[in-house]
């Protein structure tokens, strides 16, 4: 009898706990739905998308409310329309994965939008491939034409050298003929002299020395001509070999360029795998494709503009060289964690202007030694006020700059602002800046903080894995 009562009591307690958990889940889901609806109505589609995903995770292993399904379908449709209209294909695969995880929210409209986007992307990729192929064919024709022109110049040089050699031989023949005539004249003179005065031995001796001198001169002239001819022939041979090497190099360059066709991807086009720690980084096995001259020039101009804006931000905030120090550290961290050179360079530029929103605030708030709660809230708004100052950023890099400027105060446990992102939902560049900014702040002179040595600063970062990405902190320790 006692055992039976105990069983009844245990069952009652379990039912009470389960009911409480279900109530908490429903309440939290309702909060996410309310926030998603507010963000969606205000046009903050990114925030609404994140809110809906949080609600979906809560109800992944339970029956989803109809209100959640309807709101998720609406928000996902808006995100797919943005992907379609603005070509933000980096978000498409994530949406597809989510639809596989939560098949109940999928409907005919979402399926139709995905098909439209896939078709649109295929057409754009095909058009881009055709343009690249046409450009490559034009470059190949140009190089072929240059090869023909180079070969023609080589043949012309050989013909000129042969003509010069022929002229030298003609001059030599003329000189020999003149010398023969001189010899004949000398011989005739000697005969006449011998006949006229055979007793004059001195004259004969003089004539012999003259003849010997003339023969020596002829020998020297012949040797000089032969040496010049050999030098000319050797120079022609060297020019011909140099031309062959240049042609071979051009052909190899053409072949390598053609082999790379189809392998060039955009900044976010590299495949993504997980590291041992579970964090996503770009780790392609193939080498990074070289940037075109146009891309290099665009990135150089972007870096110059970011540096100029970074100086203005440092002047406004009173943090000397902060933009330079943070951007350099972000660049090193990106390379250490396997990012490709072009991506690391874009991160470098974004890290110079991540605090651009400070320029929109009252200067007194930035320079105040102590802040009121109202001023603290005003200061936190800088992550939402950067848009007007980054209009010079090319569209292809806008997502990275937006993540850097708007999400660098996100914490790993979701306690940061403005969106409360957590873990891997925080963009890579934002996690790098979060660690780099704090490390630079701790190891530099500020009016409110003493300088901290490197070991102490890194140890402090390690002690707060709920705020800073442990993988990024580990990379920081390795490069330091």
Short mmCIF file of C-alpha atoms in Angstrom, two decimals:
data_model
loop_
_atom_site.label_atom_id
_atom_site.label_comp_id
_atom_site.label_asym_id
_atom_site.label_seq_id
_atom_site.Cartn_x
_atom_site.Cartn_y
_atom_site.Cartn_z
CA UNK A 1 0.00 0.00 0.00
CA UNK A 2 2.86 2.37 0.89
CA UNK A 3 4.67 1.54 -2.34
CA UNK A 4 1.57 2.26 -4.39
CA UNK A 5 1.23 5.72 -2.79
CA UNK A 6 4.86 6.45 -3.54
CA UNK A 7 4.37 5.55 -7.20
CA UNK A 8 1.38 7.83 -7.45
CA UNK A 9 3.38 10.65 -5.86
CA UNK A 10 6.31 10.20 -8.31
CA UNK A 11 3.98 10.20 -11.32
CA UNK A 12 2.30 13.37 -10.09
CA UNK A 13 5.63 15.14 -9.65
CA UNK A 14 6.79 14.11 -13.17
CA UNK A 15 3.56 15.35 -14.74
CA UNK A 16 3.92 18.66 -12.90
CA UNK A 17 7.52 19.12 -14.12
CA UNK A 18 6.63 18.24 -17.70
CA UNK A 19 3.73 20.67 -17.64
CA UNK A 20 6.05 23.41 -16.36
CA UNK A 21 8.62 22.72 -19.06
CA UNK A 22 5.95 22.74 -21.76
CA UNK A 23 4.57 26.00 -20.40
CA UNK A 24 8.05 27.56 -20.39
CA UNK A 25 8.67 26.41 -23.96
CA UNK A 26 5.32 27.79 -25.10
CA UNK A 27 5.95 31.11 -23.38
CA UNK A 28 9.44 31.42 -24.85
CA UNK A 29 8.12 30.47 -28.26
CA UNK A 30 5.45 33.14 -27.96
CA UNK A 31 8.11 35.72 -27.06
CA UNK A 32 10.17 34.82 -30.11
CA UNK A 33 7.07 35.00 -32.32
CA UNK A 34 6.16 38.43 -30.94
CA UNK A 35 9.70 39.72 -31.49
CA UNK A 36 9.81 38.19 -34.99
CA UNK A 37 6.51 39.87 -35.86
CA UNK A 38 7.75 43.25 -34.57
CA UNK A 39 11.06 42.95 -36.47
CA UNK A 40 9.28 41.85 -39.62
CA UNK A 41 6.80 44.72 -39.44
CA UNK A 42 9.68 47.19 -38.95
CA UNK A 43 11.54 45.84 -41.97
CA UNK A 44 14.30 44.15 -39.89
CA UNK A 45 14.16 40.94 -41.87
CA UNK A 46 17.52 39.61 -40.67
CA UNK A 47 16.43 39.91 -37.04
CA UNK A 48 13.02 38.37 -37.78
CA UNK A 49 14.74 35.46 -39.53
CA UNK A 50 16.98 34.83 -36.49
CA UNK A 51 13.99 35.06 -34.11
CA UNK A 52 12.02 32.50 -36.10
CA UNK A 53 15.01 30.12 -36.21
CA UNK A 54 15.31 30.39 -32.42
CA UNK A 55 11.62 29.53 -32.03
CA UNK A 56 11.98 26.61 -34.45
CA UNK A 57 14.88 25.20 -32.43
CA UNK A 58 12.74 25.30 -29.26
CA UNK A 59 10.00 23.27 -30.97
CA UNK A 60 12.25 20.96 -33.01
CA UNK A 61 11.37 17.88 -30.98
CA UNK A 62 7.72 18.77 -30.33
CA UNK A 63 4.57 19.61 -32.24
CA UNK A 64 4.94 23.10 -33.73
CA UNK A 65 2.12 25.58 -33.12
CA UNK A 66 0.28 26.70 -36.25
CA UNK A 67 1.15 30.33 -35.46
CA UNK A 68 4.86 29.43 -35.55
CA UNK A 69 4.50 27.57 -38.85
CA UNK A 70 2.61 30.47 -40.46
CA UNK A 71 5.06 33.11 -39.22
CA UNK A 72 8.06 30.98 -40.29
CA UNK A 73 6.61 30.59 -43.80
CA UNK A 74 6.10 34.36 -44.06
CA UNK A 75 9.60 35.26 -42.82
CA UNK A 76 11.31 32.57 -44.92
CA UNK A 77 9.44 33.78 -48.00
CA UNK A 78 10.68 37.34 -47.41
CA UNK A 79 14.28 36.14 -46.95
CA UNK A 80 14.08 34.08 -50.17
CA UNK A 81 12.73 37.09 -52.06
CA UNK A 82 15.68 39.15 -50.81
CA UNK A 83 18.05 36.37 -51.87
CA UNK A 84 16.42 36.35 -55.30
CA UNK A 85 16.36 40.13 -55.77
CA UNK A 86 19.80 40.92 -54.30
CA UNK A 87 21.64 37.72 -55.33
CA UNK A 88 22.62 36.89 -51.72
CA UNK A 89 23.19 33.22 -52.52
CA UNK A 90 25.29 32.62 -49.41
CA UNK A 91 22.05 32.44 -47.38
CA UNK A 92 20.26 30.03 -49.76
CA UNK A 93 21.98 26.84 -48.59
CA UNK A 94 21.28 27.67 -44.95
CA UNK A 95 17.57 28.14 -45.73
CA UNK A 96 17.50 24.82 -47.61
CA UNK A 97 19.07 23.04 -44.63
CA UNK A 98 16.54 24.60 -42.26
CA UNK A 99 13.64 23.50 -44.48
CA UNK A 100 14.98 19.94 -44.35
CA UNK A 101 15.17 20.12 -40.55
CA UNK A 102 11.68 21.63 -40.26
CA UNK A 103 9.73 20.14 -43.19
CA UNK A 104 6.41 21.28 -41.78
CA UNK A 105 7.11 24.95 -42.59
CA UNK A 106 7.84 24.17 -46.25
CA UNK A 107 5.08 25.01 -48.70
CA UNK A 108 4.51 25.51 -52.41
CA UNK A 109 5.54 29.17 -52.33
CA UNK A 110 8.88 28.47 -50.65
CA UNK A 111 9.54 25.59 -53.04
CA UNK A 112 8.73 27.84 -56.01
CA UNK A 113 11.02 30.62 -54.74
CA UNK A 114 13.89 28.19 -54.26
CA UNK A 115 13.42 26.88 -57.79
CA UNK A 116 13.41 30.43 -59.15
CA UNK A 117 16.62 31.28 -57.25
CA UNK A 118 18.37 28.07 -58.36
CA UNK A 119 17.40 28.77 -61.97
CA UNK A 120 18.49 32.42 -61.65
CA UNK A 121 21.84 31.43 -60.14
CA UNK A 122 22.45 28.83 -62.84
CA UNK A 123 21.75 31.41 -65.55
CA UNK A 124 24.08 33.93 -63.90
CA UNK A 125 26.80 31.34 -63.48
CA UNK A 126 26.40 30.28 -67.11
CA UNK A 127 26.57 33.90 -68.29
CA UNK A 128 29.65 34.52 -66.16
CA UNK A 129 31.28 31.38 -67.51
CA UNK A 130 30.54 32.48 -71.07
CA UNK A 131 32.04 35.93 -70.40
CA UNK A 132 35.15 34.40 -68.89
CA UNK A 133 35.48 31.96 -71.75
CA UNK A 134 35.13 34.79 -74.27
CA UNK A 135 37.70 36.86 -72.40
CA UNK A 136 40.04 33.87 -72.25
CA UNK A 137 39.67 33.24 -75.97
CA UNK A 138 40.39 36.89 -76.67
CA UNK A 139 43.46 36.75 -74.40
CA UNK A 140 44.63 33.57 -76.15
CA UNK A 141 44.26 35.23 -79.56
CA UNK A 142 46.14 38.27 -78.31
CA UNK A 143 49.00 36.17 -76.96
CA UNK A 144 49.08 34.17 -80.19
CA UNK A 145 49.30 37.40 -82.16
CA UNK A 146 52.12 38.60 -79.89
CA UNK A 147 53.94 35.29 -80.47
CA UNK A 148 53.63 35.74 -84.23
CA UNK A 149 54.89 39.31 -84.00
CA UNK A 150 57.81 38.21 -81.80
CA UNK A 151 58.73 35.44 -84.24
CA UNK A 152 58.54 37.91 -87.11
CA UNK A 153 60.83 40.33 -85.26
CA UNK A 154 63.29 37.49 -84.64
CA UNK A 155 63.30 36.56 -88.33
CA UNK A 156 63.78 40.20 -89.28
CA UNK A 157 66.73 40.46 -86.88
CA UNK A 158 68.29 37.33 -88.37
CA UNK A 159 67.87 38.68 -91.88
CA UNK A 160 69.47 41.99 -90.88
CA UNK A 161 72.36 40.14 -89.26
CA UNK A 162 72.85 38.04 -92.39
CA UNK A 163 72.78 41.18 -94.51
CA UNK A 164 75.40 42.81 -92.29
CA UNK A 165 77.55 39.67 -92.51
CA UNK A 166 77.28 39.70 -96.30
CA UNK A 167 78.37 43.33 -96.38
CA UNK A 168 81.34 42.49 -94.15
CA UNK A 169 82.35 39.68 -96.49
CA UNK A 170 82.01 41.99 -99.50
CA UNK A 171 84.18 44.59 -97.77
CA UNK A 172 86.72 41.88 -96.94
CA UNK A 173 86.77 40.74 -100.56
CA UNK A 174 87.26 44.32 -101.73
CA UNK A 175 90.09 44.81 -99.23
CA UNK A 176 91.80 41.60 -100.37
CA UNK A 177 91.50 42.68 -104.00
CA UNK A 178 93.03 46.03 -103.18
CA UNK A 179 95.86 44.33 -101.36
CA UNK A 180 96.47 42.03 -104.30
CA UNK A 181 96.68 45.03 -106.53
CA UNK A 182 99.08 46.61 -104.06
CA UNK A 183 101.19 43.48 -104.09
CA UNK A 184 101.27 43.51 -107.88
CA UNK A 185 102.29 47.14 -107.88
CA UNK A 186 104.96 46.50 -105.26
CA UNK A 187 106.26 43.51 -107.20
CA UNK A 188 106.46 45.54 -110.36
CA UNK A 189 108.25 48.29 -108.53
CA UNK A 190 110.70 45.86 -107.00
CA UNK A 191 111.43 44.31 -110.36
CA UNK A 192 112.03 47.69 -111.84
CA UNK A 193 114.17 48.64 -108.87
CA UNK A 194 116.13 45.38 -109.07
CA UNK A 195 116.63 45.87 -112.72
CA UNK A 196 117.62 49.50 -112.25
CA UNK A 197 119.81 48.96 -109.24
CA UNK A 198 120.44 45.35 -108.31
CA UNK A 199 123.24 46.51 -106.08
CA UNK A 200 120.89 48.33 -103.68
CA UNK A 201 120.31 45.67 -100.98
CA UNK A 202 118.82 48.18 -98.61
CA UNK A 203 115.88 48.82 -100.92
CA UNK A 204 115.11 45.13 -101.18
CA UNK A 205 115.28 44.68 -97.40
CA UNK A 206 112.89 47.59 -96.94
CA UNK A 207 110.47 46.09 -99.43
CA UNK A 208 110.52 42.77 -97.58
CA UNK A 209 109.62 44.43 -94.28
CA UNK A 210 106.85 46.35 -96.00
CA UNK A 211 105.41 43.16 -97.42
CA UNK A 212 105.61 41.43 -94.02
CA UNK A 213 103.83 44.35 -92.40
CA UNK A 214 101.12 44.32 -95.04
CA UNK A 215 100.61 40.56 -94.58
CA UNK A 216 100.36 41.00 -90.82
CA UNK A 217 97.80 43.75 -91.29
CA UNK A 218 95.77 41.54 -93.61
CA UNK A 219 95.87 38.72 -91.05
CA UNK A 220 94.66 41.02 -88.28
CA UNK A 221 91.83 42.36 -90.44
CA UNK A 222 90.71 38.83 -91.34
CA UNK A 223 90.78 37.72 -87.68
CA UNK A 224 88.76 40.80 -86.65
CA UNK A 225 86.13 40.12 -89.30
CA UNK A 226 85.87 36.46 -88.29
CA UNK A 227 85.49 37.41 -84.59
CA UNK A 228 82.76 39.93 -85.39
CA UNK A 229 80.92 37.34 -87.47
CA UNK A 230 81.11 34.80 -84.62
CA UNK A 231 79.79 37.33 -82.11
CA UNK A 232 76.91 38.23 -84.41
CA UNK A 233 76.04 34.57 -84.90
CA UNK A 234 76.17 33.88 -81.14
CA UNK A 235 73.96 36.92 -80.40
CA UNK A 236 71.42 35.73 -82.98
CA UNK A 237 71.39 32.27 -81.41
CA UNK A 238 70.86 33.71 -77.92
CA UNK A 239 68.02 35.91 -79.17
CA UNK A 240 66.40 32.91 -80.82
CA UNK A 241 66.63 30.81 -77.62
CA UNK A 242 65.22 33.70 -75.54
CA UNK A 243 62.30 33.96 -77.97
CA UNK A 244 61.59 30.22 -77.69
CA UNK A 245 61.61 30.45 -73.87
CA UNK A 246 59.23 33.44 -73.96
CA UNK A 247 56.84 31.60 -76.27
CA UNK A 248 56.94 28.52 -74.02
CA UNK A 249 56.26 30.65 -70.95
CA UNK A 250 53.29 32.33 -72.67
CA UNK A 251 51.88 28.94 -73.68
CA UNK A 252 52.23 27.63 -70.11
CA UNK A 253 50.54 30.74 -68.75
CA UNK A 254 47.68 30.27 -71.21
CA UNK A 255 47.31 26.60 -70.24
CA UNK A 256 47.31 27.38 -66.52
CA UNK A 257 44.73 30.10 -67.00
CA UNK A 258 42.45 27.76 -68.95
CA UNK A 259 42.85 25.05 -66.29
CA UNK A 260 41.67 27.50 -63.69
CA UNK A 261 38.47 28.30 -65.59
CA UNK A 262 35.50 27.21 -63.59
CA UNK A 263 37.58 27.09 -60.39
CA UNK A 264 37.25 30.75 -59.54
CA UNK A 265 34.62 31.41 -56.91
CA UNK A 266 33.31 34.48 -55.21
CA UNK A 267 34.33 35.48 -51.72
CA UNK A 268 31.81 33.21 -50.02
CA UNK A 269 31.89 30.52 -52.71
CA UNK A 270 34.60 28.34 -51.07
CA UNK A 271 33.42 25.05 -49.58
CA UNK A 272 32.95 25.06 -45.82
CA UNK A 273 33.79 22.17 -43.46
CA UNK A 274 33.97 21.91 -39.70
CA UNK A 275 37.18 21.91 -37.71
CA UNK A 276 37.83 19.54 -34.82
CA UNK A 277 36.26 22.02 -32.43
CA UNK A 278 33.10 22.24 -34.52
CA UNK A 279 33.59 25.80 -35.76
CA UNK A 280 33.06 26.49 -39.47
CA UNK A 281 36.04 27.86 -41.40
CA UNK A 282 37.00 27.93 -45.11
CA UNK A 283 39.51 25.07 -45.69
CA UNK A 284 39.53 24.32 -49.43
CA UNK A 285 42.06 21.72 -50.49
CA UNK A 286 42.67 23.55 -53.77
CA UNK A 287 44.84 26.72 -53.77
CA UNK A 288 43.12 30.07 -53.83
CA UNK A 289 42.58 31.42 -57.36
CA UNK A 290 44.60 34.55 -58.11
CA UNK A 291 42.70 37.83 -58.09
CA UNK A 292 42.34 39.69 -61.35
CA UNK A 293 43.98 43.08 -61.78
CA UNK A 294 40.54 44.69 -61.51
CA UNK A 295 39.83 42.88 -58.21
CA UNK A 296 43.25 43.83 -56.82
CA UNK A 297 42.72 47.48 -57.78
CA UNK A 298 39.22 47.45 -56.23
CA UNK A 299 40.56 45.96 -52.98
CA UNK A 300 43.43 48.48 -52.84
CA UNK A 301 41.05 51.41 -53.29
CA UNK A 302 38.75 49.93 -50.62
CA UNK A 303 41.66 49.63 -48.17
CA UNK A 304 42.66 53.28 -48.72
CA UNK A 305 39.10 54.50 -48.05
CA UNK A 306 38.80 52.29 -44.96
CA UNK A 307 42.11 53.59 -43.61
CA UNK A 308 40.95 57.20 -44.02
CA UNK A 309 37.66 56.47 -42.25
CA UNK A 310 39.48 54.50 -39.53
CA UNK A 311 41.61 57.57 -38.72
CA UNK A 312 38.43 59.66 -38.32
CA UNK A 313 36.92 57.03 -35.99
CA UNK A 314 40.08 56.93 -33.83
CA UNK A 315 40.12 60.73 -33.61
CA UNK A 316 36.46 60.82 -32.57
CA UNK A 317 36.90 58.10 -29.91
CA UNK A 318 40.33 59.19 -28.68
CA UNK A 319 41.82 55.72 -29.34
CA UNK A 320 45.13 56.29 -31.10
CA UNK A 321 45.92 53.70 -33.81
CA UNK A 322 43.03 51.47 -32.61
CA UNK A 323 41.72 50.81 -36.15
CA UNK A 324 45.20 49.95 -37.42
CA UNK A 325 46.03 47.62 -34.51
CA UNK A 326 42.68 45.78 -34.55
CA UNK A 327 42.66 45.35 -38.35
CA UNK A 328 46.20 43.98 -38.44
CA UNK A 329 45.41 41.48 -35.67
CA UNK A 330 42.16 40.41 -37.39
CA UNK A 331 44.13 39.84 -40.63
CA UNK A 332 46.68 37.61 -38.84
CA UNK A 333 43.93 35.69 -37.01
CA UNK A 334 42.04 35.07 -40.27
CA UNK A 335 45.12 33.61 -41.95
CA UNK A 336 45.98 31.55 -38.84
CA UNK A 337 42.49 30.01 -38.88
CA UNK A 338 42.66 28.99 -42.54
CA UNK A 339 40.94 31.86 -44.32
CA UNK A 340 42.17 32.53 -47.86
CA UNK A 341 44.24 35.59 -48.67
CA UNK A 342 41.43 37.55 -50.39
CA UNK A 343 38.96 36.91 -47.54
CA UNK A 344 41.57 37.86 -44.93
CA UNK A 345 42.23 41.10 -46.85
CA UNK A 346 38.52 41.99 -46.84
CA UNK A 347 38.37 41.21 -43.10
CA UNK A 348 41.35 43.56 -42.68
CA UNK A 349 39.44 46.40 -44.39
CA UNK A 350 36.23 45.73 -42.45
CA UNK A 351 38.10 45.69 -39.14
CA UNK A 352 39.38 49.24 -39.78
CA UNK A 353 35.83 50.65 -39.85
CA UNK A 354 33.89 48.30 -37.55
CA UNK A 355 33.16 51.21 -35.16
CA UNK A 356 31.93 53.59 -37.89
CA UNK A 357 28.64 54.02 -36.00
CA UNK A 358 30.44 56.06 -33.33
CA UNK A 359 30.65 58.94 -35.82
CA UNK A 360 26.85 59.32 -35.61
CA UNK A 361 26.87 59.82 -31.82
CA UNK A 362 27.24 62.99 -29.76
CA UNK A 363 31.01 63.62 -29.27
CA UNK A 364 30.40 64.35 -25.58
CA UNK A 365 29.22 60.75 -25.09
CA UNK A 366 32.42 59.43 -26.69
CA UNK A 367 34.75 61.55 -24.55
CA UNK A 368 32.87 61.42 -21.22
CA UNK A 369 34.89 59.90 -18.34
CA UNK A 370 31.76 58.55 -16.64
CA UNK A 371 28.51 57.61 -18.36
CA UNK A 372 24.93 57.66 -17.19
CA UNK A 373 22.70 54.69 -17.98
CA UNK A 374 21.04 56.73 -20.71
CA UNK A 375 24.44 57.53 -22.24
CA UNK A 376 25.42 53.86 -22.06
CA UNK A 377 22.32 52.93 -24.02
CA UNK A 378 23.09 55.68 -26.53
CA UNK A 379 26.66 54.37 -26.89
CA UNK A 380 25.39 50.86 -27.66
CA UNK A 381 23.42 52.24 -30.63
CA UNK A 382 26.66 52.63 -32.64
CA UNK A 383 26.18 49.06 -33.94
CA UNK A 384 23.00 50.25 -35.71
CA UNK A 385 24.22 53.62 -37.10
CA UNK A 386 27.07 52.57 -39.41
CA UNK A 387 25.13 52.36 -42.68
CA UNK A 388 25.59 55.97 -43.85
CA UNK A 389 29.36 55.84 -43.39
CA UNK A 390 29.98 52.63 -45.36
CA UNK A 391 28.23 53.49 -48.63
CA UNK A 392 31.57 53.26 -50.48
CA UNK A 393 31.82 49.50 -49.81
CA UNK A 394 31.25 47.38 -52.98
CA UNK A 395 28.09 45.28 -52.87
CA UNK A 396 30.07 42.02 -53.08
CA UNK A 397 31.74 42.82 -49.72
CA UNK A 398 28.75 44.47 -48.02
CA UNK A 399 27.70 41.42 -45.97
CA UNK A 400 31.15 41.16 -44.34
CA UNK A 401 31.24 44.88 -43.50
CA UNK A 402 27.67 44.76 -42.17
CA UNK A 403 28.52 41.78 -39.94
CA UNK A 404 31.72 43.47 -38.71
CA UNK A 405 30.07 46.81 -37.86
CA UNK A 406 26.75 45.48 -36.55
CA UNK A 407 27.60 42.25 -34.73
CA UNK A 408 31.05 42.67 -33.16
CA UNK A 409 29.46 42.96 -29.67
CA UNK A 410 27.77 39.54 -29.89
CA UNK A 411 28.77 37.04 -27.17
CA UNK A 412 29.09 33.27 -27.52
CA UNK A 413 26.32 32.66 -24.96
CA UNK A 414 23.91 35.09 -26.62
CA UNK A 415 24.25 37.80 -23.96
CA UNK A 416 25.64 40.40 -26.39
CA UNK A 417 23.83 42.97 -28.48
CA UNK A 418 22.03 44.07 -30.58
CA UNK A 419 20.46 40.78 -31.73
CA UNK A 420 21.55 38.35 -29.01
CA UNK A 421 23.33 36.05 -31.48
CA UNK A 422 25.15 33.07 -29.99
CA UNK A 423 27.71 30.45 -30.98
CA UNK A 424 28.10 29.74 -34.67
CA UNK A 425 25.27 32.10 -35.58
CA UNK A 426 27.73 34.92 -34.94
CA UNK A 427 29.55 35.72 -38.21
CA UNK A 428 33.22 34.74 -38.38
CA UNK A 429 34.50 38.30 -38.88
CA UNK A 430 32.50 39.52 -35.85
CA UNK A 431 34.03 36.84 -33.62
CA UNK A 432 37.55 37.78 -34.78
CA UNK A 433 36.94 41.49 -34.10
CA UNK A 434 35.40 40.72 -30.67
CA UNK A 435 38.64 39.01 -29.58
CA UNK A 436 41.05 41.38 -31.38
CA UNK A 437 39.36 44.57 -30.09
CA UNK A 438 39.37 43.34 -26.49
CA UNK A 439 42.99 42.17 -26.68
CA UNK A 440 44.15 45.50 -28.17
CA UNK A 441 42.17 47.39 -25.54
CA UNK A 442 43.70 45.35 -22.68
CA UNK A 443 47.27 45.69 -23.98
CA UNK A 444 47.18 49.41 -24.82
CA UNK A 445 47.15 52.60 -22.76
CA UNK A 446 43.66 53.93 -21.98
CA UNK A 447 42.64 56.65 -19.56
CA UNK A 448 40.60 54.13 -17.58
CA UNK A 449 42.73 50.98 -17.76
CA UNK A 450 46.35 50.08 -17.06
CA UNK A 451 48.43 48.20 -19.64
CA UNK A 452 48.16 44.39 -19.40
CA UNK A 453 50.93 42.07 -20.63
CA UNK A 454 50.16 39.60 -23.43
CA UNK A 455 50.03 36.50 -21.25
CA UNK A 456 47.64 38.10 -18.76
CA UNK A 457 45.40 39.44 -21.53
CA UNK A 458 45.17 36.05 -23.27
CA UNK A 459 44.52 34.30 -19.96
CA UNK A 460 41.67 36.74 -19.26
CA UNK A 461 40.15 35.98 -22.67
CA UNK A 462 40.43 32.22 -22.05
CA UNK A 463 38.59 32.60 -18.75
CA UNK A 464 35.51 33.96 -20.56
CA UNK A 465 34.51 31.34 -23.18
CA UNK A 466 30.90 32.47 -22.77
CA UNK A 467 31.90 35.78 -24.40
CA UNK A 468 34.91 35.07 -26.65
CA UNK A 469 35.20 32.23 -29.18
CA UNK A 470 37.75 29.76 -27.66
CA UNK A 471 39.03 28.82 -31.13
CA UNK A 472 39.82 32.44 -31.94
CA UNK A 473 41.53 32.91 -28.57
CA UNK A 474 43.60 29.77 -29.23
CA UNK A 475 44.67 31.18 -32.62
CA UNK A 476 45.58 34.46 -30.92
CA UNK A 477 47.80 32.63 -28.45
CA UNK A 478 49.56 30.78 -31.28
CA UNK A 479 50.42 33.91 -33.26
CA UNK A 480 51.49 35.80 -30.15
#
